Each structure stands twice: as structure tokens, then as C-alpha cells.
Amino acid sequence: MKRDLLKPTADVVFKRIFGQEKDITIEFINLFVEPPVPVVEITYLKQEMLADNRDGKVSVVDIRCTDTNNQHFILEMQVVHHEGFLNRQLLYACKAYAQQFNAGIHYAKTNPVYLLTILDYEILPGVQAWLHPFSFKHEFENIQLDGLSVRLIELGKRKKMDNFNLDNPLDRWITFLAEPEKLITMQKFDISVYPNLMKAVEILDRSNFTLEQQIAYDNHLFAVADINQSNIDSYE
């Protein structure tokens, strides 16, 4: 019998998995963010980053956490492109960094902030790579300002490339985000070898979500379809 798996890129599902399952989130961060000190334990933080006197905006992110080394991580899932997207990413990272000073932390004692955003579309079509690391570097010398790091995953572009190798942990998690049903239907792939991945796929079963969550999920899909159709209509 074919299982009814929800899309992991949908808001309520993404937050359920990466906002509650620490082991899954830790593995994902270590793979795609590659912090200088590997993450072994995390503490979830509030999604809201409150407004300050400079911008007056309350920023709400999908997942926010810190680890035992005080590294700060933000995970975002974006399914619809909008104008100013990259600027918003910069705002999120900078706000998380700047809010450390509200607690009276000295400049030399600040902790690094890592923002990882998964895009279910292409944003840099002229670039072959699908995983994009951004940081502050000297224009001519090999000097980097530590503290802020932004990474983008172009899920839409990676899906088009195909040629997935499930021996590669990055490809396994990209497959989970793009086509999770493959992970339980491919005869030559034993998902039980990868407990966090297997747990993530199990969570996708519709029966694991309340009626309210299922309604939110369906409304999310309808809203995304409407926005995408509006974009097509306006372009034409």
C-alpha cells in the first residue's frame, strides 16, 4: 500500500521535523553548515527576534537554536520567491548577531551566527553550484571576518541535476527534501542503516499530524499554488 507522505518542504512539516527532532537537526546542520566546531547538542530558541529601535521589524524565522559552544543557527525553508529575498536573509543573520549586545556582551565575546536557507526553486540560474556559502571576506587578501555566515541550498536546481548518489549523505538529505518516497521504495537502498533519515521519513506520514496540522498543510499547498499561478499570469 502506498503511504501518504507529506512534503517536508511545507511549513508545518519542516517545523515539526527540524524544530522538534534534535538528532535530525544536528546531523543536518553538521552536513550542510559545516560549523568549525561540530554540533553535539542544541537548545531551541524562540522563532521571534523582537524589533529594535533601528528597524522596527519583528523577524520570525522557522528554526533557531544554539549549541553547547554558543554557536547560533537559523534554518529557513522558502518555497516562493519574492523581491528582496537576499536582503531579508542578511537582516535575519545580522539581527541574530546584533541582539547578543542587548545582553551586554563585549565585542570580543560575541558568538558566530549561521543561517541556512533551503529554496524550493532557483535563485542563481547562471551559477552551476546548488549549495552557496556566503561570508565576509577581504576583497583582495585571504582574510575573513568571522561572525556571520549564510548558506543557500537551491533545492530546485539540485533536483534538475538528478544523478543522485545515496552513498553521499548530502544527496540522501536532498532526496528526503525533494522526493522522500524514493527512500522507501528503492530496492537497493536500505534506509534502516541511517536512523535519523528513517525517523524523518516516518514523521512524514500524514497520520502523525493532527487534523489542525493537516488543514494547515493543505492550506499551505493551496496558497503556494495560487502564488505561483499568479506569478505566471503576471509574467504572461
Short mmCIF file of C-alpha atoms in Angstrom, two decimals, residues 6-26 42 44 47 61-64 75 77 173 176-177 196 198-210 212-214 216-217:
data_model
loop_
_atom_site.label_atom_id
_atom_site.label_comp_id
_atom_site.label_asym_id
_atom_site.label_seq_id
_atom_site.Cartn_x
_atom_site.Cartn_y
_atom_site.Cartn_z
CA LEU A 6 3.52 14.90 3.41
CA LYS A 7 6.02 17.21 1.74
CA PRO A 8 8.90 18.03 4.10
CA THR A 9 9.24 21.47 2.48
CA ALA A 10 5.77 22.53 3.68
CA ASP A 11 5.88 24.93 6.62
CA VAL A 12 4.12 22.81 9.26
CA VAL A 13 6.10 19.68 8.32
CA PHE A 14 9.50 21.38 8.13
CA LYS A 15 8.99 22.94 11.56
CA ARG A 16 7.75 19.64 13.00
CA ILE A 17 10.89 17.80 11.92
CA PHE A 18 13.67 20.35 12.35
CA GLY A 19 12.01 22.24 15.19
CA GLN A 20 11.48 19.22 17.44
CA GLU A 21 13.83 16.41 16.44
CA LYS A 22 17.23 17.43 17.78
CA ASP A 23 19.22 14.47 16.40
CA ILE A 24 17.93 15.11 12.88
CA THR A 25 18.62 18.84 13.11
CA ILE A 26 22.14 18.31 14.44
CA ILE A 42 21.29 22.07 20.68
CA TYR A 44 15.83 25.58 20.59
CA GLN A 47 11.29 31.90 16.49
CA VAL A 61 12.29 32.56 11.42
CA ASP A 62 11.45 28.87 11.00
CA ILE A 63 14.05 27.29 13.30
CA ARG A 64 16.50 28.96 15.67
CA LEU A 75 17.20 27.24 9.47
CA MET A 77 12.55 26.95 4.28
CA TRP A 173 19.04 14.51 2.68
CA PHE A 176 14.47 13.45 1.52
CA LEU A 177 13.53 17.08 0.90
CA ASN A 196 17.88 9.85 11.57
CA MET A 198 14.48 6.84 8.58
CA LYS A 199 12.94 8.72 11.51
CA ALA A 200 12.49 11.83 9.36
CA VAL A 201 10.68 9.84 6.68
CA GLU A 202 8.46 8.14 9.27
CA ILE A 203 7.39 11.53 10.61
CA LEU A 204 6.12 12.49 7.16
CA ASP A 205 3.24 10.03 7.40
CA ARG A 206 0.02 12.04 7.45
CA SER A 207 -1.23 10.03 10.43
CA ASN A 208 1.44 11.67 12.61
CA PHE A 209 -0.19 15.08 12.24
CA THR A 210 -3.28 16.41 13.98
CA GLU A 212 -5.46 21.08 12.52
CA GLN A 213 -1.93 20.49 11.24
CA GLN A 214 -3.25 18.63 8.19
CA ALA A 216 -2.70 23.98 7.77
CA TYR A 217 -0.63 21.76 5.48
#
